[in-house]
Amino acid sequence: MKWVYLFAAIILEVSGTVFMKLSEGFTKLGFSILMIVFYLASLGVLSLAIKNIDTSVAYAIWSGVGITLISVIGVVFLKESISLMKVVSILLIMAGIIGLKLSGVE
């Protein structure tokens, strides 16, 4: 169940980040409220995950997978630029996450 909590926290955090972009600097109230709700929900669910996963590992996975997902969403849906350096950097983040998982984290 701990990994389900962590995955849910990641999805909620990424959703909050998308709503942050859509809020246009807090000028759109509805998106601003959704951003706050999703971020608070993400932190709440993350706190459930770290009850049974090392905090350093859970946070690294939460932030790393979140960065990767929001980068893909930014390029595909928000028409943000992509470069070789961005792709390599994201791959390095993912390599770190895989390394954490292979290190025996249950």
Tab-separated table of N, CA and C in Angstrom:
chain	number	residue	atom	x	y	z
A	1	MET	N	0.816	-1.198	0.000
A	1	MET	CA	0.000	0.000	0.000
A	1	MET	C	0.863	1.267	0.000
A	2	LYS	N	2.060	1.170	0.582
A	2	LYS	CA	2.936	2.340	0.675
A	2	LYS	C	3.307	2.887	-0.700
A	3	TRP	N	3.493	1.992	-1.676
A	3	TRP	CA	3.852	2.438	-3.020
A	3	TRP	C	2.645	3.050	-3.728
A	4	VAL	N	1.447	2.582	-3.418
A	4	VAL	CA	0.226	3.188	-3.965
A	4	VAL	C	0.104	4.616	-3.448
A	5	TYR	N	0.356	4.802	-2.156
A	5	TYR	CA	0.339	6.152	-1.584
A	5	TYR	C	1.364	7.053	-2.275
A	6	LEU	N	2.563	6.524	-2.476
A	6	LEU	CA	3.606	7.332	-3.102
A	6	LEU	C	3.221	7.692	-4.536
A	7	PHE	N	2.709	6.729	-5.293
A	7	PHE	CA	2.290	7.002	-6.670
A	7	PHE	C	1.167	8.043	-6.686
A	8	ALA	N	0.206	7.916	-5.779
A	8	ALA	CA	-0.893	8.884	-5.704
A	8	ALA	C	-0.360	10.273	-5.357
A	9	ALA	N	0.589	10.346	-4.444
A	9	ALA	CA	1.186	11.632	-4.071
A	9	ALA	C	1.873	12.280	-5.268
A	10	ILE	N	2.529	11.467	-6.082
A	10	ILE	CA	3.202	11.978	-7.282
A	10	ILE	C	2.182	12.547	-8.260
A	11	ILE	N	1.123	11.806	-8.522
A	11	ILE	CA	0.091	12.268	-9.463
A	11	ILE	C	-0.563	13.551	-8.960
A	12	LEU	N	-0.837	13.619	-7.666
A	12	LEU	CA	-1.435	14.825	-7.099
A	12	LEU	C	-0.486	16.017	-7.204
A	13	GLU	N	0.789	15.795	-6.962
A	13	GLU	CA	1.774	16.877	-7.051
A	13	GLU	C	1.917	17.373	-8.477
A	14	VAL	N	1.967	16.462	-9.424
A	14	VAL	CA	2.071	16.850	-10.833
A	14	VAL	C	0.818	17.619	-11.256
A	15	SER	N	-0.341	17.171	-10.794
A	15	SER	CA	-1.581	17.889	-11.100
A	15	SER	C	-1.539	19.302	-10.523
A	16	GLY	N	-1.046	19.438	-9.301
A	16	GLY	CA	-0.911	20.751	-8.690
A	16	GLY	C	0.005	21.658	-9.495
A	17	THR	N	1.075	21.094	-10.031
A	17	THR	CA	2.009	21.870	-10.839
A	17	THR	C	1.372	22.320	-12.150
A	18	VAL	N	0.586	21.459	-12.770
A	18	VAL	CA	-0.126	21.849	-13.990
A	18	VAL	C	-1.091	22.991	-13.679
A	19	PHE	N	-1.814	22.877	-12.558
A	19	PHE	CA	-2.740	23.952	-12.194
A	19	PHE	C	-1.998	25.237	-11.837
A	20	MET	N	-0.767	25.117	-11.328
A	20	MET	CA	0.027	26.311	-11.078
A	20	MET	C	0.281	27.052	-12.389
A	21	LYS	N	0.641	26.314	-13.414
A	21	LYS	CA	0.874	26.911	-14.740
A	21	LYS	C	-0.417	27.553	-15.258
A	22	LEU	N	-1.526	26.835	-15.120
A	22	LEU	CA	-2.804	27.337	-15.627
A	22	LEU	C	-3.338	28.519	-14.821
A	23	SER	N	-2.873	28.674	-13.581
A	23	SER	CA	-3.347	29.785	-12.753
A	23	SER	C	-2.755	31.126	-13.196
A	24	GLU	N	-1.736	31.061	-14.037
A	24	GLU	CA	-1.078	32.257	-14.574
A	24	GLU	C	-0.712	33.237	-13.465
A	25	GLY	N	0.092	32.745	-12.525
A	25	GLY	CA	0.566	33.593	-11.438
A	25	GLY	C	-0.533	33.981	-10.464
A	26	PHE	N	-1.410	33.072	-10.174
A	26	PHE	CA	-2.542	33.268	-9.254
A	26	PHE	C	-3.557	34.299	-9.763
A	27	THR	N	-3.585	34.531	-11.063
A	27	THR	CA	-4.560	35.485	-11.603
A	27	THR	C	-5.880	34.813	-11.972
A	28	LYS	N	-5.887	33.490	-12.005
A	28	LYS	CA	-7.119	32.743	-12.293
A	28	LYS	C	-7.489	31.970	-11.031
A	29	LEU	N	-8.524	32.443	-10.353
A	29	LEU	CA	-8.876	31.945	-9.022
A	29	LEU	C	-9.152	30.448	-9.002
A	30	GLY	N	-9.929	29.945	-9.946
A	30	GLY	CA	-10.290	28.524	-9.957
A	30	GLY	C	-9.070	27.628	-10.035
A	31	PHE	N	-8.171	27.932	-10.947
A	31	PHE	CA	-6.951	27.135	-11.089
A	31	PHE	C	-6.050	27.303	-9.869
A	32	SER	N	-6.027	28.486	-9.286
A	32	SER	CA	-5.220	28.729	-8.086
A	32	SER	C	-5.719	27.877	-6.921
A	33	ILE	N	-7.027	27.810	-6.757
A	33	ILE	CA	-7.608	26.994	-5.689
A	33	ILE	C	-7.313	25.517	-5.930
A	34	LEU	N	-7.467	25.069	-7.176
A	34	LEU	CA	-7.170	23.668	-7.490
A	34	LEU	C	-5.706	23.344	-7.218
A	35	MET	N	-4.806	24.261	-7.542
A	35	MET	CA	-3.395	24.047	-7.271
A	35	MET	C	-3.160	23.807	-5.780
A	36	ILE	N	-3.729	24.659	-4.955
A	36	ILE	CA	-3.556	24.531	-3.504
A	36	ILE	C	-4.136	23.215	-2.999
A	37	VAL	N	-5.309	22.852	-3.486
A	37	VAL	CA	-5.962	21.608	-3.064
A	37	VAL	C	-5.104	20.402	-3.444
A	38	PHE	N	-4.599	20.381	-4.681
A	38	PHE	CA	-3.802	19.240	-5.128
A	38	PHE	C	-2.465	19.154	-4.393
A	39	TYR	N	-1.831	20.296	-4.135
A	39	TYR	CA	-0.573	20.264	-3.381
A	39	TYR	C	-0.795	19.792	-1.949
A	40	LEU	N	-1.833	20.275	-1.299
A	40	LEU	CA	-2.114	19.828	0.069
A	40	LEU	C	-2.438	18.334	0.105
A	41	ALA	N	-3.223	17.877	-0.867
A	41	ALA	CA	-3.546	16.448	-0.938
A	41	ALA	C	-2.279	15.627	-1.179
A	42	SER	N	-1.410	16.121	-2.050
A	42	SER	CA	-0.162	15.414	-2.329
A	42	SER	C	0.682	15.266	-1.071
A	43	LEU	N	0.832	16.342	-0.324
A	43	LEU	CA	1.631	16.275	0.900
A	43	LEU	C	0.987	15.365	1.942
A	44	GLY	N	-0.333	15.378	2.007
A	44	GLY	CA	-1.025	14.486	2.937
A	44	GLY	C	-0.809	13.026	2.601
A	45	VAL	N	-0.920	12.689	1.323
A	45	VAL	CA	-0.734	11.298	0.907
A	45	VAL	C	0.751	10.911	1.009
A	46	LEU	N	1.643	11.848	0.701
A	46	LEU	CA	3.070	11.576	0.849
A	46	LEU	C	3.393	11.246	2.303
A	47	SER	N	2.745	11.927	3.225
A	47	SER	CA	2.996	11.643	4.646
A	47	SER	C	2.564	10.224	5.013
A	48	LEU	N	1.561	9.694	4.339
A	48	LEU	CA	1.166	8.297	4.564
A	48	LEU	C	2.219	7.341	4.011
A	49	ALA	N	2.784	7.704	2.862
A	49	ALA	CA	3.814	6.849	2.247
A	49	ALA	C	5.062	6.781	3.110
A	50	ILE	N	5.470	7.921	3.688
A	50	ILE	CA	6.737	7.906	4.433
A	50	ILE	C	6.608	7.281	5.825
A	51	LYS	N	5.409	6.851	6.160
A	51	LYS	CA	5.280	6.065	7.389
A	51	LYS	C	5.988	4.723	7.236
A	52	ASN	N	6.065	4.223	5.997
A	52	ASN	CA	6.621	2.892	5.759
A	52	ASN	C	7.741	2.849	4.721
A	53	ILE	N	8.134	4.013	4.215
A	53	ILE	CA	9.255	4.101	3.272
A	53	ILE	C	10.213	5.127	3.874
A	54	ASP	N	11.507	4.878	3.774
A	54	ASP	CA	12.473	5.866	4.257
A	54	ASP	C	12.157	7.224	3.638
A	55	THR	N	12.167	8.254	4.458
A	55	THR	CA	11.819	9.590	3.995
A	55	THR	C	12.694	10.034	2.835
A	56	SER	N	13.989	9.798	2.933
A	56	SER	CA	14.899	10.229	1.867
A	56	SER	C	14.589	9.534	0.549
A	57	VAL	N	14.248	8.274	0.615
A	57	VAL	CA	13.933	7.514	-0.601
A	57	VAL	C	12.591	7.954	-1.159
A	58	ALA	N	11.584	8.060	-0.309
A	58	ALA	CA	10.253	8.460	-0.773
A	58	ALA	C	10.292	9.851	-1.397
A	59	TYR	N	10.985	10.772	-0.755
A	59	TYR	CA	11.051	12.139	-1.273
A	59	TYR	C	11.811	12.186	-2.595
A	60	ALA	N	12.896	11.432	-2.696
A	60	ALA	CA	13.664	11.395	-3.943
A	60	ALA	C	12.825	10.842	-5.085
A	61	ILE	N	12.086	9.786	-4.829
A	61	ILE	CA	11.226	9.203	-5.865
A	61	ILE	C	10.088	10.164	-6.200
A	62	TRP	N	9.461	10.742	-5.166
A	62	TRP	CA	8.349	11.686	-5.355
A	62	TRP	C	8.787	12.861	-6.227
A	63	SER	N	9.904	13.447	-5.887
A	63	SER	CA	10.349	14.614	-6.646
A	63	SER	C	10.891	14.228	-8.019
A	64	GLY	N	11.648	13.135	-8.102
A	64	GLY	CA	12.238	12.721	-9.377
A	64	GLY	C	11.212	12.299	-10.403
A	65	VAL	N	10.271	11.468	-9.989
A	65	VAL	CA	9.218	11.052	-10.920
A	65	VAL	C	8.327	12.247	-11.259
A	66	GLY	N	8.073	13.101	-10.269
A	66	GLY	CA	7.284	14.306	-10.521
A	66	GLY	C	7.950	15.204	-11.550
A	67	ILE	N	9.254	15.416	-11.409
A	67	ILE	CA	10.002	16.229	-12.378
A	67	ILE	C	9.897	15.623	-13.771
A	68	THR	N	10.067	14.318	-13.846
A	68	THR	CA	10.013	13.650	-15.143
A	68	THR	C	8.630	13.792	-15.776
A	69	LEU	N	7.591	13.523	-15.000
A	69	LEU	CA	6.229	13.617	-15.549
A	69	LEU	C	5.879	15.040	-15.969
A	70	ILE	N	6.212	16.020	-15.139
A	70	ILE	CA	5.851	17.392	-15.490
A	70	ILE	C	6.669	17.868	-16.686
A	71	SER	N	7.878	17.357	-16.851
A	71	SER	CA	8.675	17.703	-18.031
A	71	SER	C	8.016	17.178	-19.304
A	72	VAL	N	7.557	15.935	-19.247
A	72	VAL	CA	6.872	15.347	-20.410
A	72	VAL	C	5.569	16.102	-20.697
A	73	ILE	N	4.798	16.385	-19.662
A	73	ILE	CA	3.545	17.127	-19.828
A	73	ILE	C	3.839	18.511	-20.399
A	74	GLY	N	4.897	19.150	-19.905
A	74	GLY	CA	5.254	20.480	-20.402
A	74	GLY	C	5.553	20.478	-21.884
A	75	VAL	N	6.292	19.490	-22.342
A	75	VAL	CA	6.653	19.416	-23.758
A	75	VAL	C	5.450	19.021	-24.608
A	76	VAL	N	4.722	17.991	-24.178
A	76	VAL	CA	3.647	17.438	-25.003
A	76	VAL	C	2.399	18.322	-25.006
A	77	PHE	N	1.986	18.796	-23.839
A	77	PHE	CA	0.715	19.514	-23.750
A	77	PHE	C	0.854	21.027	-23.614
A	78	LEU	N	1.927	21.493	-22.992
A	78	LEU	CA	2.078	22.930	-22.759
A	78	LEU	C	3.019	23.577	-23.767
A	79	LYS	N	3.473	22.781	-24.739
A	79	LYS	CA	4.314	23.245	-25.848
A	79	LYS	C	5.607	23.918	-25.386
A	80	GLU	N	6.210	23.371	-24.330
A	80	GLU	CA	7.486	23.886	-23.854
A	80	GLU	C	8.611	23.295	-24.698
A	81	SER	N	9.746	23.961	-24.692
A	81	SER	CA	10.861	23.516	-25.525
A	81	SER	C	11.527	22.273	-24.927
A	82	ILE	N	12.195	21.548	-25.800
A	82	ILE	CA	12.940	20.360	-25.393
A	82	ILE	C	14.327	20.456	-26.024
A	83	SER	N	15.313	19.968	-25.319
A	83	SER	CA	16.672	19.958	-25.854
A	83	SER	C	17.341	18.654	-25.436
A	84	LEU	N	18.444	18.372	-26.057
A	84	LEU	CA	19.201	17.168	-25.710
A	84	LEU	C	19.624	17.219	-24.249
A	85	MET	N	20.039	18.381	-23.776
A	85	MET	CA	20.463	18.513	-22.381
A	85	MET	C	19.317	18.214	-21.425
A	86	LYS	N	18.099	18.658	-21.738
A	86	LYS	CA	16.946	18.349	-20.891
A	86	LYS	C	16.677	16.858	-20.862
A	87	VAL	N	16.730	16.226	-22.014
A	87	VAL	CA	16.464	14.789	-22.095
A	87	VAL	C	17.518	14.013	-21.299
A	88	VAL	N	18.784	14.353	-21.466
A	88	VAL	CA	19.853	13.668	-20.742
A	88	VAL	C	19.687	13.880	-19.241
A	89	SER	N	19.356	15.085	-18.834
A	89	SER	CA	19.186	15.380	-17.409
A	89	SER	C	18.035	14.579	-16.807
A	90	ILE	N	16.937	14.483	-17.528
A	90	ILE	CA	15.793	13.701	-17.047
A	90	ILE	C	16.160	12.216	-16.976
A	91	LEU	N	16.910	11.736	-17.953
A	91	LEU	CA	17.352	10.343	-17.915
A	91	LEU	C	18.263	10.079	-16.713
A	92	LEU	N	19.085	11.047	-16.356
A	92	LEU	CA	19.937	10.898	-15.170
A	92	LEU	C	19.103	10.853	-13.889
A	93	ILE	N	18.059	11.663	-13.835
A	93	ILE	CA	17.150	11.620	-12.683
A	93	ILE	C	16.509	10.239	-12.589
A	94	MET	N	16.024	9.731	-13.719
A	94	MET	CA	15.390	8.416	-13.721
A	94	MET	C	16.394	7.322	-13.345
A	95	ALA	N	17.631	7.451	-13.791
A	95	ALA	CA	18.661	6.474	-13.416
A	95	ALA	C	18.862	6.472	-11.900
A	96	GLY	N	18.836	7.635	-11.299
A	96	GLY	CA	18.954	7.717	-9.847
A	96	GLY	C	17.796	7.046	-9.136
A	97	ILE	N	16.598	7.233	-9.646
A	97	ILE	CA	15.412	6.606	-9.055
A	97	ILE	C	15.500	5.087	-9.180
A	98	ILE	N	15.898	4.609	-10.341
A	98	ILE	CA	16.054	3.173	-10.537
A	98	ILE	C	17.139	2.632	-9.613
A	99	GLY	N	18.222	3.385	-9.459
A	99	GLY	CA	19.282	2.976	-8.543
A	99	GLY	C	18.784	2.861	-7.113
A	100	LEU	N	17.950	3.800	-6.680
A	100	LEU	CA	17.380	3.709	-5.330
A	100	LEU	C	16.543	2.437	-5.188
A	101	LYS	N	15.722	2.170	-6.187
A	101	LYS	CA	14.857	0.988	-6.111
A	101	LYS	C	15.684	-0.291	-6.118
A	102	LEU	N	16.737	-0.328	-6.927
A	102	LEU	CA	17.574	-1.530	-6.989
A	102	LEU	C	18.451	-1.712	-5.753
A	103	SER	N	18.581	-0.659	-4.966
A	103	SER	CA	19.424	-0.742	-3.774
A	103	SER	C	18.767	-1.525	-2.641
A	104	GLY	N	17.583	-2.036	-2.911
A	104	GLY	CA	16.924	-2.880	-1.924
A	104	GLY	C	15.820	-2.203	-1.165
A	105	VAL	N	15.369	-1.059	-1.611
A	105	VAL	CA	14.270	-0.369	-0.942
A	105	VAL	C	13.000	-1.173	-1.143
A	106	GLU	N	12.345	-1.474	-0.054
A	106	GLU	CA	11.093	-2.238	-0.139
A	106	GLU	C	9.936	-1.340	-0.003
